[in-house]
Amino acid sequence: MSESASNTVIENKENSSGTMLRSILNGINDVIVVLGFTDTGEVGPIVEVNDVACSRLGYNREELLNMGIDEIIPSEYFERQYDIHRLLAEEGRAVYESAYRSGDGCVIPVEISVQRVELGGKQIVFSVARDISERKRSEEISKEHLHFMDCLERIDQVIKRNTDVEQMLQELVETMFSIFGCDRAWLLYPCDPDAPSFRVHLEITRAEYPGAKVLNVDVPMTSAQSQNMREALESDGPVTYADGTDRPISTAKQFGVQSQMFIPVNPKLGKPWVLGMHQCSYPRIWTKEEKNLFMEIARRTADGLSSALHIRELRDNEERFRTLVNTIPDLIWLKDADGVFLNCNKTFERFLGAKEDDIIGKTDYDFVDKELAEFFREHDRKAMTAGKASSNEEWITFADDGHRALLYTTKIPMHDIKGRLIGVLGVGRDITDLKRAEQELRESRKQYLDLVEETPDLITRVDVEGRLLFVNHAALDIFGLAPEECLGRLAFDFIHPEDREATIAAFQAWLKGSEENFTHENRQVAIDGRVHHMAWAIRAEKDESGNVSGFAGAARDSTGLKRAEEEKARLESQLHQAQKMESVGSLAGGVAHDFNNMLGVILGHASLALLKLDPSYPLYGHLEEIRKAAERSADLTQQLLTFARKQTIAPKVLDLNDAVASMLNMLQRLIGERIQLTWQPAADLWLLRLDPSQKSQILTNLCVNARDSIGDIGRITIETGNSFIDGEYCANHVDVLPGEYVRLVVSDNGCGMDNETKQRIFEPFFTTKEMGKGTGLGLATVFGIVMQNNGSINVYSEPGLGTTFTIYLPRHVGNAEQVTREGMAMSAPRGQESILLVEDEAAILDMATMILTEQGYTVLGANTPAEAVRLANEHVGEISLLITDVIMPEMNGKDLAHHLLSLHPRLKCLFMSGYTADAIAWHGVLDEGVNFIQKPFSLYDLAIKVREVLDS
């Protein structure tokens, strides 16, 4: 209230009634209290108040008028009240701030204006009090805000002056400890509610309240601790606990905590932290303002921590990058667009022989000669101009130790974030060893090609499923496929179907066993059907874990070897057969020779006896049967000798077509009318040299054999032709020589024969006919004749498809001879000459002596060559004929003849034998001019032959 207003009131007070005064006071909206003075001059009781005072102070007028001013002013303002009384006494007025206490105990801040006035001759104090609660609240808020900002400024200063994470956090916790005046401030990391325990990362505490960090203990993660930590991590603001509240302390009792507040700190990098405070001295109740400040500190701590962690990460990354760059053996450098060095690594320092600090700011020209510097700059400009990486190879010399190296250098243009060129990055890799290794690799690859690709052996690799991963050229040739057609196919697909099951079974058995290598032989079938015999060696390939990852195999083509083995076996079989036939022939020849001697005695004596008996004599018929049986036996021995190629023959040059044609009628009668005989002679047939009787034996035996094979109705075909046998055929037939041959073919459509039978058909006495229907010597005789004439015989037959015999006899170059047929005289010719007869077999010697004596000859019989020589020396007169056995113990017949010719130059010779010897014949073929009679012989045969030789 203004001073003029006060004066007006007083004047009105003096001039109007009390009612009027109260009416005026009640019109004022401020609290008005009028005070009187005591007799002692001190401010006394309240003498008047307005309605506003009653309303705001909570008393009625009567209660206020009975109270003293000290009853409505709080005691803390009393001291200030004494100063006001002094001021009133001295100056009569005062304005100050104080407070009233209302009836409900509320303290109301007021600004009081007091003035000492006189009213009605009495001194009073007129007091006007205005409520300044709103202004005080604004001032308090402003003060709190200033404190809030001051605290945050302190926090910000800590963050700004620290880039090291640990130092910054240390100072932040210390500052927070100072701001809040708590007993302990701490920072927890890491924060894992599921961990068995946790450790306080950082802690500031009063000495009397040491915490977990100071005590250096791990705090067990109880369920309550885990719950508190989860609550803190999931909270958007501070979490508080205090004894005496609805959230009492349930953890950290061992550290004397009565009240705690914590909050999550979530940096942008890494995992969350927890920031907290403990009050141990009393159960502190944290105010709203403290919580807000704590939350803002946590937020700024998170920002500061993010920045510090980021800076640390950058610093760590830079350090790692620097370490990485310096660890890389490559030369690395960075230049600006003008070629000035900005950075380089340790290897580049070695190249230039200087430290990075001495290199930065300089150019190539400061370290290398101008020519090399220009070379470097040229490639710098090339990369920058192209706007992309440029590479080249270059030889350099390291300045630190002088060694030379070949670099593969790549230069890359560098641009800033706006795309402006800022320089060029260079990376130089030492490829000296690489180039050397490439050369070694080329040489190694050449060796590989020589060993793997050029080898004739098949080499493959397959996966665990058996699919081909690699094949060499030899494998491609064997499979008959291109690489792209071969890879991915199953290796088992190429195995011959007949070998596949056995190969798979053997392979599976090997996998279950312990053998390192799998060895096996089978046949592989190419895509075009070619078959190869392969000998395999396979091993398993394993990965780093020891599991089978595939298989590598090598195989050698043994087709040629197999064929050679088969051919060898076949030739050995032929040789064994030939040796067997030779052995059988030798045996048969020996038996026939001895048997012939005995047959000769029988025939001779039977013939002599028949000459001396009348045909009507009872014994004449018996002797005739003996003679016939001996002749049939002689025929059998003759066949044996033929098979053994020990029959004595007299070959003639003849035309086989004419020879066969002359026998057709006889052969047709022989085989019967129900079998058709077909004759197919070849034109211009070559001549051959053959004993005519052997020709007849061949055709007769083959046609009889064909007739018996047909059995009833059928066809026999006889063909002739010319053939040239070459070396290839001879390679497969050991008993044949290359040359020109006359071919004789006899075929039938009879029952045929199996392989087992074919192997034995030429064995003497082997027959498939019923007992008594064959001697088993027919084909043996044919075989002997062919072999004796240096020919060969081939048989083709299959059961049910008939048989074909093909005979090859050597061609003869010359004219054909006329074959004469001399009839045998019915009566034996006689003579009177002297004959020297030499025979080591006594029975034959006696029999022949009797025959010749009976025919009128004078016979000198000798049992040995020595005796014959003695007789020749002692005999007086001429000896006209020497008849001698060929084979004798002391001297053969030919040598004996030569010896006796020296004594009797006109001596004629006749050789006799059961089989021939090389003495007079080569392989049974008589030498020209040699006279020979085959044992056994009849009286007539011997008489005629003797007369023939004597008369020649």
CSV table of N, CA and C in Angstrom, one decimal, residues 77-183:
chain,number,residue,atom,x,y,z
A,77,TYR,N,11.4,-16.9,12.1
A,77,TYR,CA,11.4,-15.5,11.6
A,77,TYR,C,11.4,-14.5,12.8
A,78,PHE,N,11.5,-15.0,14.1
A,78,PHE,CA,11.5,-14.1,15.2
A,78,PHE,C,12.7,-13.2,15.2
A,79,GLU,N,13.8,-13.8,14.9
A,79,GLU,CA,15.0,-12.9,14.9
A,79,GLU,C,14.9,-11.8,13.9
A,80,ARG,N,14.4,-12.2,12.8
A,80,ARG,CA,14.2,-11.1,11.7
A,80,ARG,C,13.2,-10.1,12.2
A,81,GLN,N,12.2,-10.5,13.0
A,81,GLN,CA,11.1,-9.7,13.5
A,81,GLN,C,11.7,-8.6,14.4
A,82,TYR,N,12.7,-8.9,15.2
A,82,TYR,CA,13.3,-7.9,16.1
A,82,TYR,C,14.0,-6.8,15.3
A,83,ASP,N,14.6,-7.2,14.2
A,83,ASP,CA,15.2,-6.2,13.3
A,83,ASP,C,14.2,-5.2,12.7
A,84,ILE,N,13.0,-5.7,12.5
A,84,ILE,CA,11.9,-4.9,11.9
A,84,ILE,C,11.4,-3.9,13.0
A,85,HIS,N,11.3,-4.3,14.2
A,85,HIS,CA,10.8,-3.5,15.3
A,85,HIS,C,11.8,-2.3,15.5
A,86,ARG,N,13.1,-2.6,15.4
A,86,ARG,CA,14.2,-1.6,15.5
A,86,ARG,C,14.0,-0.6,14.3
A,87,LEU,N,13.8,-1.1,13.2
A,87,LEU,CA,13.7,-0.3,12.0
A,87,LEU,C,12.5,0.6,12.1
A,88,LEU,N,11.4,0.1,12.7
A,88,LEU,CA,10.2,1.0,12.8
A,88,LEU,C,10.4,2.1,13.8
A,89,ALA,N,11.2,1.7,14.8
A,89,ALA,CA,11.4,2.8,15.9
A,89,ALA,C,12.3,3.9,15.3
A,90,GLU,N,13.2,3.5,14.4
A,90,GLU,CA,14.1,4.4,13.9
A,90,GLU,C,13.5,5.2,12.7
A,91,GLU,N,12.8,4.5,11.8
A,91,GLU,CA,12.4,5.2,10.6
A,91,GLU,C,10.9,5.2,10.5
A,92,GLY,N,10.1,4.5,11.3
A,92,GLY,CA,8.7,4.6,11.3
A,92,GLY,C,8.0,3.7,10.2
A,93,ARG,N,8.8,3.1,9.3
A,93,ARG,CA,8.3,2.2,8.3
A,93,ARG,C,9.3,1.1,7.9
A,94,ALA,N,8.8,0.0,7.3
A,94,ALA,CA,9.7,-1.0,6.8
A,94,ALA,C,9.0,-2.0,5.8
A,95,VAL,N,9.8,-2.6,4.9
A,95,VAL,CA,9.2,-3.6,4.0
A,95,VAL,C,10.2,-4.8,4.0
A,96,TYR,N,9.6,-5.9,4.2
A,96,TYR,CA,10.5,-7.1,4.4
A,96,TYR,C,9.7,-8.4,4.0
A,97,GLU,N,10.4,-9.5,3.9
A,97,GLU,CA,9.8,-10.8,3.6
A,97,GLU,C,9.8,-11.6,4.9
A,98,SER,N,8.6,-12.2,5.1
A,98,SER,CA,8.5,-13.0,6.3
A,98,SER,C,7.4,-14.1,6.0
A,99,ALA,N,6.8,-14.6,7.0
A,99,ALA,CA,5.8,-15.7,6.7
A,99,ALA,C,4.8,-15.7,7.9
A,100,TYR,N,3.6,-16.1,7.5
A,100,TYR,CA,2.6,-16.3,8.5
A,100,TYR,C,2.3,-17.8,8.6
A,101,ARG,N,1.9,-18.2,9.8
A,101,ARG,CA,1.5,-19.6,9.9
A,101,ARG,C,0.0,-19.7,10.1
A,102,SER,N,-0.6,-20.3,9.2
A,102,SER,CA,-2.1,-20.4,9.3
A,102,SER,C,-2.5,-21.3,10.4
A,103,GLY,N,-3.8,-21.3,10.6
A,103,GLY,CA,-4.4,-22.1,11.7
A,103,GLY,C,-4.2,-23.6,11.4
A,104,ASP,N,-4.0,-24.1,10.2
A,104,ASP,CA,-3.8,-25.5,9.9
A,104,ASP,C,-2.3,-25.8,9.9
A,105,GLY,N,-1.5,-24.8,10.2
A,105,GLY,CA,0.0,-25.1,10.3
A,105,GLY,C,0.7,-24.8,9.1
A,106,CYS,N,0.1,-24.4,8.0
A,106,CYS,CA,0.8,-24.1,6.8
A,106,CYS,C,1.5,-22.7,6.9
A,107,VAL,N,2.7,-22.7,6.4
A,107,VAL,CA,3.5,-21.5,6.4
A,107,VAL,C,3.3,-20.8,5.1
A,108,ILE,N,2.9,-19.5,5.2
A,108,ILE,CA,2.6,-18.8,3.9
A,108,ILE,C,3.6,-17.7,3.8
A,109,PRO,N,4.5,-17.8,2.8
A,109,PRO,CA,5.5,-16.7,2.6
A,109,PRO,C,4.8,-15.4,2.2
A,110,VAL,N,5.2,-14.3,2.8
A,110,VAL,CA,4.5,-13.0,2.5
A,110,VAL,C,5.6,-11.9,2.5
A,111,GLU,N,5.2,-10.9,1.7
A,111,GLU,CA,6.0,-9.6,1.8
A,111,GLU,C,5.2,-8.6,2.6
A,112,ILE,N,5.8,-8.1,3.7
A,112,ILE,CA,5.1,-7.3,4.6
A,112,ILE,C,5.6,-5.8,4.5
A,113,SER,N,4.6,-4.9,4.4
A,113,SER,CA,4.9,-3.5,4.5
A,113,SER,C,4.2,-2.9,5.8
A,114,VAL,N,5.1,-2.4,6.6
A,114,VAL,CA,4.6,-1.8,7.9
A,114,VAL,C,4.9,-0.3,8.0
A,115,GLN,N,4.0,0.3,8.7
A,115,GLN,CA,4.2,1.8,8.9
A,115,GLN,C,3.6,2.2,10.3
A,116,ARG,N,4.4,2.9,11.0
A,116,ARG,CA,4.0,3.4,12.3
A,116,ARG,C,3.2,4.7,12.2
A,117,VAL,N,1.9,4.7,12.6
A,117,VAL,CA,1.1,5.9,12.5
A,117,VAL,C,0.4,6.2,13.8
A,118,GLU,N,-0.1,7.3,13.9
A,118,GLU,CA,-0.9,7.7,15.1
A,118,GLU,C,-2.3,7.8,14.7
A,119,LEU,N,-3.2,7.2,15.5
A,119,LEU,CA,-4.6,7.2,15.2
A,119,LEU,C,-5.3,7.4,16.5
A,120,GLY,N,-6.0,8.6,16.5
A,120,GLY,CA,-6.8,8.9,17.8
A,120,GLY,C,-5.9,9.2,18.9
A,121,GLY,N,-4.8,9.7,18.6
A,121,GLY,CA,-3.8,10.0,19.7
A,121,GLY,C,-3.0,8.9,20.2
A,122,LYS,N,-3.2,7.8,19.4
A,122,LYS,CA,-2.5,6.5,19.8
A,122,LYS,C,-1.6,6.1,18.7
A,123,GLN,N,-0.5,5.5,19.0
A,123,GLN,CA,0.5,5.0,18.0
A,123,GLN,C,0.0,3.5,17.7
A,124,ILE,N,-0.1,3.3,16.4
A,124,ILE,CA,-0.4,1.9,15.9
A,124,ILE,C,0.6,1.6,14.8
A,125,VAL,N,0.7,0.2,14.6
A,125,VAL,CA,1.5,-0.3,13.4
A,125,VAL,C,0.5,-0.9,12.4
A,126,PHE,N,0.5,-0.3,11.2
A,126,PHE,CA,-0.4,-0.7,10.2
A,126,PHE,C,0.5,-1.7,9.3
A,127,SER,N,0.0,-2.9,9.2
A,127,SER,CA,0.8,-4.0,8.5
A,127,SER,C,0.0,-4.5,7.3
A,128,VAL,N,0.5,-4.4,6.1
A,128,VAL,CA,-0.1,-5.0,4.9
A,128,VAL,C,0.8,-6.2,4.4
A,129,ALA,N,0.3,-7.4,4.4
A,129,ALA,CA,1.1,-8.6,4.0
A,129,ALA,C,0.5,-9.2,2.7
A,130,ARG,N,1.4,-9.3,1.7
A,130,ARG,CA,1.0,-9.8,0.4
A,130,ARG,C,1.5,-11.3,0.2
A,131,ASP,N,0.7,-12.2,-0.2
A,131,ASP,CA,1.1,-13.6,-0.4
A,131,ASP,C,2.1,-13.7,-1.6
A,132,ILE,N,3.3,-14.2,-1.3
A,132,ILE,CA,4.3,-14.3,-2.4
A,132,ILE,C,4.7,-15.8,-2.6
A,133,SER,N,3.7,-16.7,-2.3
A,133,SER,CA,4.0,-18.2,-2.5
A,133,SER,C,4.4,-18.5,-4.0
A,134,GLU,N,3.7,-17.9,-4.9
A,134,GLU,CA,4.0,-18.2,-6.3
A,134,GLU,C,5.4,-17.7,-6.7
A,135,ARG,N,5.7,-16.5,-6.2
A,135,ARG,CA,7.0,-16.0,-6.6
A,135,ARG,C,8.1,-16.9,-5.9
A,136,LYS,N,7.9,-17.3,-4.7
A,136,LYS,CA,8.8,-18.2,-4.0
A,136,LYS,C,9.0,-19.5,-4.7
A,137,ARG,N,7.8,-20.0,-5.2
A,137,ARG,CA,7.9,-21.3,-5.9
A,137,ARG,C,8.7,-21.1,-7.2
A,138,SER,N,8.5,-20.0,-7.9
A,138,SER,CA,9.3,-19.7,-9.1
A,138,SER,C,10.7,-19.6,-8.8
A,139,GLU,N,11.0,-18.9,-7.7
A,139,GLU,CA,12.4,-18.7,-7.3
A,139,GLU,C,13.1,-20.1,-7.0
A,140,GLU,N,12.3,-20.9,-6.3
A,140,GLU,CA,12.8,-22.3,-5.9
A,140,GLU,C,13.0,-23.1,-7.1
A,141,ILE,N,12.1,-23.0,-8.1
A,141,ILE,CA,12.2,-23.8,-9.3
A,141,ILE,C,13.5,-23.3,-10.1
A,142,SER,N,13.6,-22.1,-10.1
A,142,SER,CA,14.8,-21.5,-10.8
A,142,SER,C,16.1,-21.9,-10.1
A,143,LYS,N,16.0,-21.9,-8.8
A,143,LYS,CA,17.2,-22.3,-8.0
A,143,LYS,C,17.5,-23.8,-8.3
A,144,GLU,N,16.4,-24.7,-8.3
A,144,GLU,CA,16.6,-26.1,-8.5
A,144,GLU,C,17.2,-26.3,-10.0
A,145,HIS,N,16.6,-25.5,-10.9
A,145,HIS,CA,17.1,-25.7,-12.3
A,145,HIS,C,18.5,-25.3,-12.4
A,146,LEU,N,18.9,-24.3,-11.7
A,146,LEU,CA,20.3,-23.8,-11.8
A,146,LEU,C,21.2,-24.9,-11.2
A,147,HIS,N,20.7,-25.6,-10.1
A,147,HIS,CA,21.5,-26.6,-9.5
A,147,HIS,C,21.6,-27.8,-10.5
A,148,PHE,N,20.4,-28.1,-11.1
A,148,PHE,CA,20.3,-29.2,-12.0
A,148,PHE,C,21.3,-29.0,-13.2
A,149,MET,N,21.3,-27.8,-13.7
A,149,MET,CA,22.2,-27.5,-14.8
A,149,MET,C,23.6,-27.5,-14.4
A,150,ASP,N,23.9,-27.0,-13.2
A,150,ASP,CA,25.2,-27.0,-12.7
A,150,ASP,C,25.8,-28.4,-12.6
A,151,CYS,N,24.9,-29.3,-12.1
A,151,CYS,CA,25.4,-30.7,-11.9
A,151,CYS,C,25.7,-31.3,-13.3
A,152,LEU,N,24.8,-31.0,-14.2
A,152,LEU,CA,25.0,-31.6,-15.6
A,152,LEU,C,26.2,-31.0,-16.2
A,153,GLU,N,26.5,-29.7,-15.9
A,153,GLU,CA,27.7,-29.1,-16.5
A,153,GLU,C,28.9,-29.8,-16.0
A,154,ARG,N,28.9,-30.2,-14.7
A,154,ARG,CA,30.0,-30.9,-14.2
A,154,ARG,C,30.2,-32.3,-14.9
A,155,ILE,N,29.0,-32.9,-15.1
A,155,ILE,CA,29.1,-34.2,-15.8
A,155,ILE,C,29.6,-34.0,-17.2
A,156,ASP,N,29.1,-33.0,-17.9
A,156,ASP,CA,29.6,-32.7,-19.3
A,156,ASP,C,31.1,-32.4,-19.3
A,157,GLN,N,31.6,-31.7,-18.3
A,157,GLN,CA,33.0,-31.4,-18.3
A,157,GLN,C,33.8,-32.6,-18.2
A,158,VAL,N,33.3,-33.5,-17.4
A,158,VAL,CA,34.1,-34.8,-17.2
A,158,VAL,C,34.1,-35.6,-18.5
A,159,ILE,N,33.0,-35.6,-19.2
A,159,ILE,CA,32.9,-36.3,-20.5
A,159,ILE,C,33.8,-35.7,-21.5
A,160,LYS,N,33.7,-34.3,-21.6
A,160,LYS,CA,34.5,-33.6,-22.6
A,160,LYS,C,36.0,-33.7,-22.4
A,161,ARG,N,36.5,-33.8,-21.2
A,161,ARG,CA,37.9,-33.8,-21.1
A,161,ARG,C,38.5,-35.2,-21.0
A,162,ASN,N,37.7,-36.2,-21.2
A,162,ASN,CA,38.2,-37.6,-21.2
A,162,ASN,C,37.8,-38.3,-22.4
A,163,THR,N,38.7,-39.0,-23.1
A,163,THR,CA,38.4,-39.9,-24.2
A,163,THR,C,38.7,-41.3,-23.8
A,164,ASP,N,39.5,-41.5,-22.7
A,164,ASP,CA,39.7,-42.8,-22.2
A,164,ASP,C,38.5,-43.3,-21.4
A,165,VAL,N,38.0,-44.5,-21.8
A,165,VAL,CA,36.8,-45.0,-21.2
A,165,VAL,C,36.9,-45.1,-19.7
A,166,GLU,N,37.9,-45.8,-19.2
A,166,GLU,CA,38.0,-46.0,-17.7
A,166,GLU,C,38.2,-44.7,-17.0
A,167,GLN,N,39.0,-43.8,-17.5
A,167,GLN,CA,39.2,-42.5,-16.8
A,167,GLN,C,37.9,-41.7,-16.7
A,168,MET,N,37.2,-41.7,-17.8
A,168,MET,CA,36.0,-41.0,-17.9
A,168,MET,C,35.0,-41.5,-16.9
A,169,LEU,N,34.8,-42.9,-16.9
A,169,LEU,CA,33.9,-43.5,-15.9
A,169,LEU,C,34.3,-43.3,-14.5
A,170,GLN,N,35.6,-43.3,-14.2
A,170,GLN,CA,36.0,-43.1,-12.9
A,170,GLN,C,35.6,-41.7,-12.4
A,171,GLU,N,35.9,-40.7,-13.2
A,171,GLU,CA,35.5,-39.3,-12.8
A,171,GLU,C,34.0,-39.1,-12.8
A,172,LEU,N,33.3,-39.7,-13.7
A,172,LEU,CA,31.8,-39.6,-13.6
A,172,LEU,C,31.2,-40.1,-12.3
A,173,VAL,N,31.7,-41.3,-11.9
A,173,VAL,CA,31.2,-41.9,-10.6
A,173,VAL,C,31.6,-41.0,-9.5
A,174,GLU,N,32.8,-40.5,-9.5
A,174,GLU,CA,33.3,-39.5,-8.4
A,174,GLU,C,32.4,-38.3,-8.4
A,175,THR,N,32.1,-37.7,-9.5
A,175,THR,CA,31.2,-36.5,-9.6
A,175,THR,C,29.8,-36.8,-9.1
A,176,MET,N,29.3,-37.9,-9.5
A,176,MET,CA,28.0,-38.3,-9.1
A,176,MET,C,27.9,-38.5,-7.6
A,177,PHE,N,29.0,-39.1,-7.0
A,177,PHE,CA,29.1,-39.3,-5.6
A,177,PHE,C,29.1,-37.9,-4.9
A,178,SER,N,29.8,-37.0,-5.5
A,178,SER,CA,29.8,-35.6,-4.9
A,178,SER,C,28.5,-34.9,-5.0
A,179,ILE,N,27.8,-35.0,-6.2
A,179,ILE,CA,26.6,-34.3,-6.4
A,179,ILE,C,25.5,-34.8,-5.4
A,180,PHE,N,25.3,-36.1,-5.3
A,180,PHE,CA,24.2,-36.6,-4.5
A,180,PHE,C,24.6,-36.8,-3.0
A,181,GLY,N,25.9,-36.7,-2.7
A,181,GLY,CA,26.2,-36.8,-1.3
A,181,GLY,C,25.9,-38.2,-0.7
A,182,CYS,N,25.9,-39.2,-1.5
A,182,CYS,CA,25.5,-40.5,-1.1
A,182,CYS,C,26.7,-41.2,-0.4
A,183,ASP,N,26.5,-42.4,0.2
A,183,ASP,CA,27.5,-43.1,0.8
A,183,ASP,C,28.4,-44.0,-0.1
